[in-house]
Amino acid sequence: MKDALLYEGKAKQVYAAKNKPGQLVLSYKNDATAFNGEKKEVFNGKGRLNNEISSRIFPILHENGIKTHFIERLNETEQLVYQTEIIPLEVVVRNKATGSITKRLGIKEKTPFEPPLVELFYKDDDLGDPLINDEHALFLSNVTPSELKEIKATALEINKSLSTLFESINITLVDFKLEFGRMEDGRIVLADEISPDTCRLWDSNTQEKLDKDVFRQGTGDLIEVYEEILQRLEATS
Ligand code: UDP
C-alpha cells in the first residue's frame, strides 16, 4: 500500500503510494501539538478520529463542487490523496472572533464576522506562522494574483459548505485553517486535513468546545470531544 516515508509533520506522516505514481498515503498520528510545538502530548486514538472525520468531510466538499486532493480512506488511520506541492500559506476563515485575532486586534470574544473574515498566514514554523497580506503572499509563494483571489473565494465556499454541515449536527463552525496544494497539472486544490485539530467547533446550545482548544487550554478530554464530533457526523449518513 505504501512505499517510502517522504515527510513527517506534527500530525501526519506522508508516504509515497505503492504502484500509484502521483499519489500519497497520509498516515494520521496520535500526537497533539500546540503553541508552535511547545506543548506536546500523545493521545491514543487521535489519528483514527482525525482520519475518519477528515475522510467524511472531503467527500461532502466534492459533492459541493470543491476540488481537493482527497481520493479515499484506506484504513483506520490512513487515506489516499493526490500528490501536491503545498503552497506555504495557511488560509484562516473566521465566523466569530476567538483565538489570535481577539488579542491581535482587541476584538471582543465571540463577535460575529458578517461577512466572514479570510486571513493569510505564512506557513513557516521558524517564524511562528506570521499574519501576512496579499502582497506578501504573492511574494512568498508561487501563486498568481488570480489564483490567490480564487483561493480566498474557495475558502469562503468551503466555509459555506462546512457551516451548513456542522449546523446540521448542532455545531457552530467558529473558525478554521485550510491549506492548498498545486497538482502536477498546475491546478490548485484543497489539501491537508479538516478536523477538530484545524477547526474551532462549539456545541450550538452549550457553547462547549469540541476541538483542539480543550488540549491547548487544558480544559477537557481531547479524545472524548473528537469522538463526539465523529459520532455526530456519523449520525448524518
Ligand atoms: N489553526 C491551525 N493551525 C495553526 C494555526 C491555527 O489549524 O497552525 C486553526 C485553529 O485551530 C483555528 C484557526 O486556525 O481553528 C484560527 O486560529 P488562530 O489564528 O486563532 O490561532 P490560535 O489562537 O490557535 O493561535
Short mmCIF file of C-alpha atoms and ligand atoms in Angstrom, two decimals:
data_model
loop_
_atom_site.label_atom_id
_atom_site.label_comp_id
_atom_site.label_asym_id
_atom_site.label_seq_id
_atom_site.Cartn_x
_atom_site.Cartn_y
_atom_site.Cartn_z
CA MET A 1 0.00 0.00 0.00
CA LYS A 2 2.78 2.46 0.85
CA ASP A 3 6.42 2.93 -0.09
CA ALA A 4 8.99 5.34 1.31
CA LEU A 5 8.25 7.85 4.05
CA LEU A 6 8.60 11.18 2.25
CA TYR A 7 7.84 13.62 5.03
CA GLU A 8 6.81 13.69 8.67
CA GLY A 9 4.92 16.63 10.08
CA LYS A 10 3.49 17.32 13.53
CA ALA A 11 0.21 15.48 12.92
CA LYS A 12 0.77 13.24 9.88
CA GLN A 13 3.29 11.12 8.04
CA VAL A 14 3.34 11.26 4.25
CA TYR A 15 4.29 8.16 2.23
CA ALA A 16 4.57 7.50 -1.48
CA ALA A 17 1.66 5.24 -2.51
CA LYS A 18 2.85 1.86 -3.77
CA ASN A 19 2.47 1.45 -7.55
CA LYS A 20 0.48 4.67 -7.75
CA PRO A 21 2.65 7.45 -9.13
CA GLY A 22 1.38 10.89 -8.23
CA GLN A 23 -0.50 9.59 -5.19
CA LEU A 24 0.38 9.68 -1.48
CA VAL A 25 -0.69 7.87 1.67
CA LEU A 26 -1.37 10.24 4.58
CA SER A 27 -0.99 8.49 7.92
CA TYR A 28 -2.56 10.36 10.85
CA LYS A 29 -0.51 10.32 14.07
CA ASN A 30 -1.66 10.30 17.68
CA ASP A 31 0.47 13.33 18.55
CA ALA A 32 -1.12 16.61 19.52
CA THR A 33 0.93 19.81 19.48
CA ALA A 34 0.08 23.41 20.26
CA PHE A 35 1.80 26.79 20.52
CA ASN A 36 4.12 26.04 17.59
CA GLY A 37 5.12 22.65 19.02
CA GLU A 38 5.88 23.87 22.56
CA LYS A 39 3.07 21.78 24.09
CA LYS A 40 3.03 18.12 23.07
CA GLU A 41 1.10 15.01 24.08
CA VAL A 42 0.19 11.63 22.60
CA PHE A 43 -3.49 10.66 22.59
CA ASN A 44 -4.26 7.07 21.64
CA GLY A 45 -6.99 7.10 19.02
CA LYS A 46 -6.47 10.68 17.83
CA GLY A 47 -5.02 9.58 14.48
CA ARG A 48 -8.01 7.35 13.81
CA LEU A 49 -10.52 10.04 14.79
CA ASN A 50 -8.97 12.75 12.60
CA ASN A 51 -8.62 10.37 9.66
CA GLU A 52 -12.26 9.29 9.98
CA ILE A 53 -13.52 12.87 10.40
CA SER A 54 -11.44 14.24 7.51
CA SER A 55 -12.43 11.28 5.30
CA ARG A 56 -16.10 12.11 5.88
CA ILE A 57 -15.73 15.84 5.25
CA PHE A 58 -13.75 15.82 1.98
CA PRO A 59 -16.38 13.84 0.00
CA ILE A 60 -19.04 16.32 1.18
CA LEU A 61 -16.90 19.15 -0.21
CA HIS A 62 -16.60 17.22 -3.50
CA GLU A 63 -20.41 17.00 -3.65
CA ASN A 64 -20.45 20.79 -3.31
CA GLY A 65 -18.06 21.24 -6.24
CA ILE A 66 -14.87 21.89 -4.27
CA LYS A 67 -11.73 20.30 -5.78
CA THR A 68 -9.48 18.61 -3.24
CA HIS A 69 -6.52 16.23 -3.04
CA PHE A 70 -8.61 13.53 -1.32
CA ILE A 71 -9.10 10.19 -3.09
CA GLU A 72 -10.24 7.69 -0.45
CA ARG A 73 -9.99 6.47 3.11
CA LEU A 74 -7.73 3.40 3.17
CA ASN A 75 -8.00 2.15 6.75
CA GLU A 76 -8.49 3.45 10.30
CA THR A 77 -5.58 5.88 10.24
CA GLU A 78 -4.69 6.32 6.56
CA GLN A 79 -6.08 7.96 3.46
CA LEU A 80 -5.01 8.12 -0.20
CA VAL A 81 -4.55 11.58 -1.74
CA TYR A 82 -3.13 13.15 -4.89
CA GLN A 83 0.38 14.46 -4.53
CA THR A 84 0.51 18.25 -4.50
CA GLU A 85 3.14 20.84 -3.84
CA ILE A 86 1.84 22.54 -0.71
CA ILE A 87 1.53 26.32 -1.08
CA PRO A 88 3.13 27.85 2.06
CA LEU A 89 0.01 29.76 3.10
CA GLU A 90 -2.38 29.00 5.95
CA VAL A 91 -5.78 30.32 4.96
CA VAL A 92 -7.95 31.00 8.01
CA VAL A 93 -11.68 31.73 7.79
CA ARG A 94 -13.39 33.26 10.80
CA ASN A 95 -17.13 33.40 11.54
CA LYS A 96 -16.72 34.56 15.14
CA ALA A 97 -13.83 36.19 16.97
CA THR A 98 -11.74 33.99 19.21
CA GLY A 99 -8.10 32.92 19.45
CA SER A 100 -5.31 35.01 17.99
CA ILE A 101 -7.48 37.71 16.41
CA THR A 102 -9.01 38.78 19.74
CA LYS A 103 -5.55 39.52 21.13
CA ARG A 104 -4.06 40.92 17.91
CA LEU A 105 -6.85 43.38 17.16
CA GLY A 106 -8.59 43.72 20.53
CA ILE A 107 -11.85 42.32 19.19
CA LYS A 108 -14.28 41.08 21.85
CA GLU A 109 -14.55 37.28 22.13
CA LYS A 110 -17.49 35.82 20.10
CA THR A 111 -18.02 38.97 17.98
CA PRO A 112 -19.62 37.70 14.76
CA PHE A 113 -17.96 38.46 11.42
CA GLU A 114 -20.59 39.08 8.76
CA PRO A 115 -19.30 38.56 6.13
CA PRO A 116 -16.73 36.05 7.38
CA LEU A 117 -13.08 37.14 7.50
CA VAL A 118 -10.32 35.47 5.50
CA GLU A 119 -6.78 35.81 6.83
CA LEU A 120 -3.48 34.61 5.39
CA PHE A 121 -0.56 33.35 7.44
CA TYR A 122 2.88 32.41 6.13
CA LYS A 123 3.44 28.70 6.82
CA ASP A 124 6.84 28.85 8.48
CA ASP A 125 7.34 27.37 11.96
CA ASP A 126 10.65 29.17 12.49
CA LEU A 127 8.85 32.49 12.04
CA GLY A 128 5.81 31.35 14.07
CA ASP A 129 3.43 31.42 11.05
CA PRO A 130 3.10 35.24 10.85
CA LEU A 131 -0.02 37.00 9.57
CA ILE A 132 0.62 38.36 6.07
CA ASN A 133 -1.25 40.39 3.45
CA ASP A 134 -1.97 39.52 -0.20
CA GLU A 135 1.16 41.25 -1.47
CA HIS A 136 3.32 39.24 0.94
CA ALA A 137 1.53 36.04 -0.14
CA LEU A 138 2.30 36.76 -3.81
CA PHE A 139 5.93 37.44 -2.96
CA LEU A 140 6.34 34.40 -0.68
CA SER A 141 4.58 31.79 -2.83
CA ASN A 142 4.27 30.91 -6.49
CA VAL A 143 0.57 31.79 -6.80
CA THR A 144 -0.61 34.41 -9.29
CA PRO A 145 -2.94 37.26 -8.27
CA SER A 146 -5.92 35.50 -9.88
CA GLU A 147 -5.04 32.21 -8.17
CA LEU A 148 -4.88 33.99 -4.80
CA LYS A 149 -8.29 35.53 -5.45
CA GLU A 150 -9.58 32.06 -6.32
CA ILE A 151 -8.07 30.52 -3.17
CA LYS A 152 -9.80 33.11 -0.99
CA ALA A 153 -13.13 32.68 -2.81
CA THR A 154 -12.82 28.89 -2.47
CA ALA A 155 -12.10 29.26 1.25
CA LEU A 156 -15.40 31.16 1.63
CA GLU A 157 -17.25 28.49 -0.40
CA ILE A 158 -15.75 25.82 1.87
CA ASN A 159 -16.93 27.88 4.85
CA LYS A 160 -20.50 27.78 3.49
CA SER A 161 -20.42 24.01 2.95
CA LEU A 162 -18.84 23.29 6.33
CA SER A 163 -21.04 25.73 8.25
CA THR A 164 -24.15 24.05 6.81
CA LEU A 165 -22.78 20.60 7.58
CA PHE A 166 -21.89 21.46 11.17
CA GLU A 167 -25.14 23.38 11.75
CA SER A 168 -26.98 20.18 10.85
CA ILE A 169 -25.30 18.45 13.80
CA ASN A 170 -25.83 21.38 16.17
CA ILE A 171 -22.27 22.65 15.98
CA THR A 172 -21.12 26.20 15.26
CA LEU A 173 -18.11 26.44 12.97
CA VAL A 174 -16.26 29.32 14.64
CA ASP A 175 -13.09 29.36 12.52
CA PHE A 176 -10.76 27.01 10.65
CA LYS A 177 -7.48 26.77 8.78
CA LEU A 178 -7.02 25.48 5.24
CA GLU A 179 -4.00 24.61 3.14
CA PHE A 180 -3.94 24.40 -0.63
CA GLY A 181 -1.60 22.50 -2.94
CA ARG A 182 -0.67 22.57 -6.61
CA MET A 183 -1.26 19.37 -8.59
CA GLU A 184 1.14 18.16 -11.26
CA ASP A 185 -1.08 19.69 -13.96
CA GLY A 186 -0.80 23.11 -12.28
CA ARG A 187 -4.31 23.25 -10.78
CA ILE A 188 -4.66 24.36 -7.16
CA VAL A 189 -6.80 22.16 -4.91
CA LEU A 190 -7.65 21.99 -1.21
CA ALA A 191 -5.09 19.80 0.59
CA ASP A 192 -4.11 18.85 4.17
CA GLU A 193 -6.93 17.94 6.59
CA ILE A 194 -10.19 19.23 8.01
CA SER A 195 -10.59 18.04 11.57
CA PRO A 196 -11.01 19.29 15.14
CA ASP A 197 -7.24 19.96 15.01
CA THR A 198 -7.81 22.65 12.37
CA CYS A 199 -11.35 23.89 13.13
CA ARG A 200 -12.93 25.51 16.17
CA LEU A 201 -16.20 23.70 16.76
CA TRP A 202 -18.62 24.76 19.52
CA ASP A 203 -21.78 22.99 20.55
CA SER A 204 -24.51 25.37 19.36
CA ASN A 205 -26.57 25.03 22.56
CA THR A 206 -23.99 24.79 25.32
CA GLN A 207 -21.04 26.55 23.55
CA GLU A 208 -18.90 23.64 24.76
CA LYS A 209 -15.61 23.45 22.84
CA LEU A 210 -15.35 20.27 20.78
CA ASP A 211 -11.91 20.81 19.24
CA LYS A 212 -8.18 21.12 19.92
CA ASP A 213 -8.73 24.10 22.23
CA VAL A 214 -9.50 21.57 25.01
CA PHE A 215 -5.85 20.47 24.66
CA ARG A 216 -4.44 23.97 24.05
CA GLN A 217 -6.22 25.29 27.15
CA GLY A 218 -6.17 22.06 29.20
CA THR A 219 -9.92 22.23 29.74
CA GLY A 220 -11.18 18.83 28.61
CA ASP A 221 -10.60 15.36 27.22
CA LEU A 222 -9.41 15.60 23.59
CA ILE A 223 -10.42 12.05 22.63
CA GLU A 224 -13.89 12.45 24.17
CA VAL A 225 -14.67 15.62 22.22
CA TYR A 226 -13.21 14.37 18.89
CA GLU A 227 -15.27 11.19 19.36
CA GLU A 228 -18.35 13.38 19.87
CA ILE A 229 -17.68 15.14 16.54
CA LEU A 230 -17.27 11.82 14.70
CA GLN A 231 -20.42 10.36 16.25
CA ARG A 232 -22.50 13.39 15.26
CA LEU A 233 -21.09 13.25 11.71
CA GLU A 234 -21.82 9.52 11.51
CA ALA A 235 -25.41 10.16 12.54
CA THR A 236 -25.91 12.31 9.41
CA SER A 237 -25.31 9.46 6.95
N1 UDP B 1 -5.08 26.78 13.14
C1 UDP B 1 -4.47 25.61 12.71
N2 UDP B 1 -3.11 25.53 12.67
C2 UDP B 1 -2.31 26.58 13.02
C3 UDP B 1 -2.92 27.77 13.47
C4 UDP B 1 -4.31 27.85 13.52
O1 UDP B 1 -5.16 24.65 12.36
O2 UDP B 1 -1.08 26.45 12.94
C5 UDP B 1 -6.54 26.88 13.18
C6 UDP B 1 -7.07 26.92 14.60
O3 UDP B 1 -7.43 25.62 15.02
C7 UDP B 1 -8.30 27.80 14.46
C8 UDP B 1 -7.96 28.75 13.31
O4 UDP B 1 -6.91 28.11 12.59
O5 UDP B 1 -9.41 26.99 14.08
C9 UDP B 1 -7.56 30.12 13.74
O6 UDP B 1 -6.52 30.02 14.68
P1 UDP B 1 -5.92 31.33 15.39
O7 UDP B 1 -5.29 32.20 14.36
O8 UDP B 1 -6.96 31.94 16.25
O9 UDP B 1 -4.70 30.77 16.23
P2 UDP B 1 -4.53 30.27 17.70
O10 UDP B 1 -5.44 31.01 18.59
O11 UDP B 1 -4.83 28.79 17.61
O12 UDP B 1 -3.07 30.56 17.94
#
